[in-house]
Every structure is written in C-alpha cells, then in structure tokens.
XYZ file of C-alpha atoms in Angstrom:
57
model
C 0.107 -0.105 0.069
C 2.945 2.458 0.891
C 4.326 1.923 -2.795
C 0.988 2.742 -4.238
C 0.550 6.010 -2.028
C 4.355 6.952 -2.870
C 3.812 6.565 -6.829
C 0.650 8.839 -6.769
C 1.894 11.498 -4.196
C 2.503 14.509 -5.874
C 5.148 15.979 -3.091
C 9.025 15.425 -3.970
C 11.097 14.940 -0.849
C 12.245 18.585 -1.083
C 8.719 19.786 -1.456
C 7.901 17.663 1.975
C 11.031 19.356 3.722
C 9.731 22.826 2.669
C 6.096 21.924 4.131
C 7.721 21.024 7.381
C 10.072 24.078 7.602
C 6.831 26.053 6.977
C 4.684 24.386 9.675
C 7.585 24.851 12.219
C 7.701 28.583 11.240
C 3.888 28.723 11.571
C 4.044 27.210 15.044
C 6.730 29.437 16.153
C 4.619 32.266 14.907
C 1.724 31.251 16.799
C 3.791 30.725 20.158
C 4.876 34.396 19.736
C 1.337 35.529 19.318
C 0.140 33.868 22.008
C 2.997 34.895 24.508
C 2.203 38.482 23.268
C -1.442 37.718 24.075
C -0.864 36.621 27.520
C 2.270 38.921 28.335
C 0.309 40.283 31.635
C -0.424 36.615 32.809
C 3.311 35.647 32.169
C 4.503 38.683 34.009
C 2.457 37.945 36.897
C 3.562 34.272 36.914
C 7.199 35.391 36.686
C 6.968 37.373 40.081
C 6.717 34.154 41.839
C 9.003 32.120 39.298
C 11.564 34.356 37.983
C 12.755 33.382 34.468
C 9.799 31.305 33.643
C 8.582 31.015 30.210
C 6.107 28.913 28.350
C 7.382 25.968 26.762
C 7.422 25.935 23.204
C 6.585 22.367 21.501
C-alpha cells in the first residue's frame, strides 16, 4: 500500500521538507503571538517564578 501511495504522491522529498519547515515557522509565530496575548499573565507568573516562560513544543 505504501508503494501505491508513494507512486501517486505529488510531493517530492524537497517539497515535503519545505512544508515541514513552513509548519515549524507557523507554530513558532503562533507561539510568539500567544505569548504577546498573555504577556500580563506571564509577567504575573514571573513575579513568583523568575525566568519562567511558556514551553514551545
């Protein structure tokens, strides 16, 4: 089944790499926007836990 899927797949390995790179960039941008949106809450948490930052996954 994998061979049949691979034969009809339109993405080359290079295109798949670009797609995953753009997904990572989108996730990082979403992380930055979310941190900006909740910056007041982050500052409040950092009063009790200096240096704390939300984890990027």
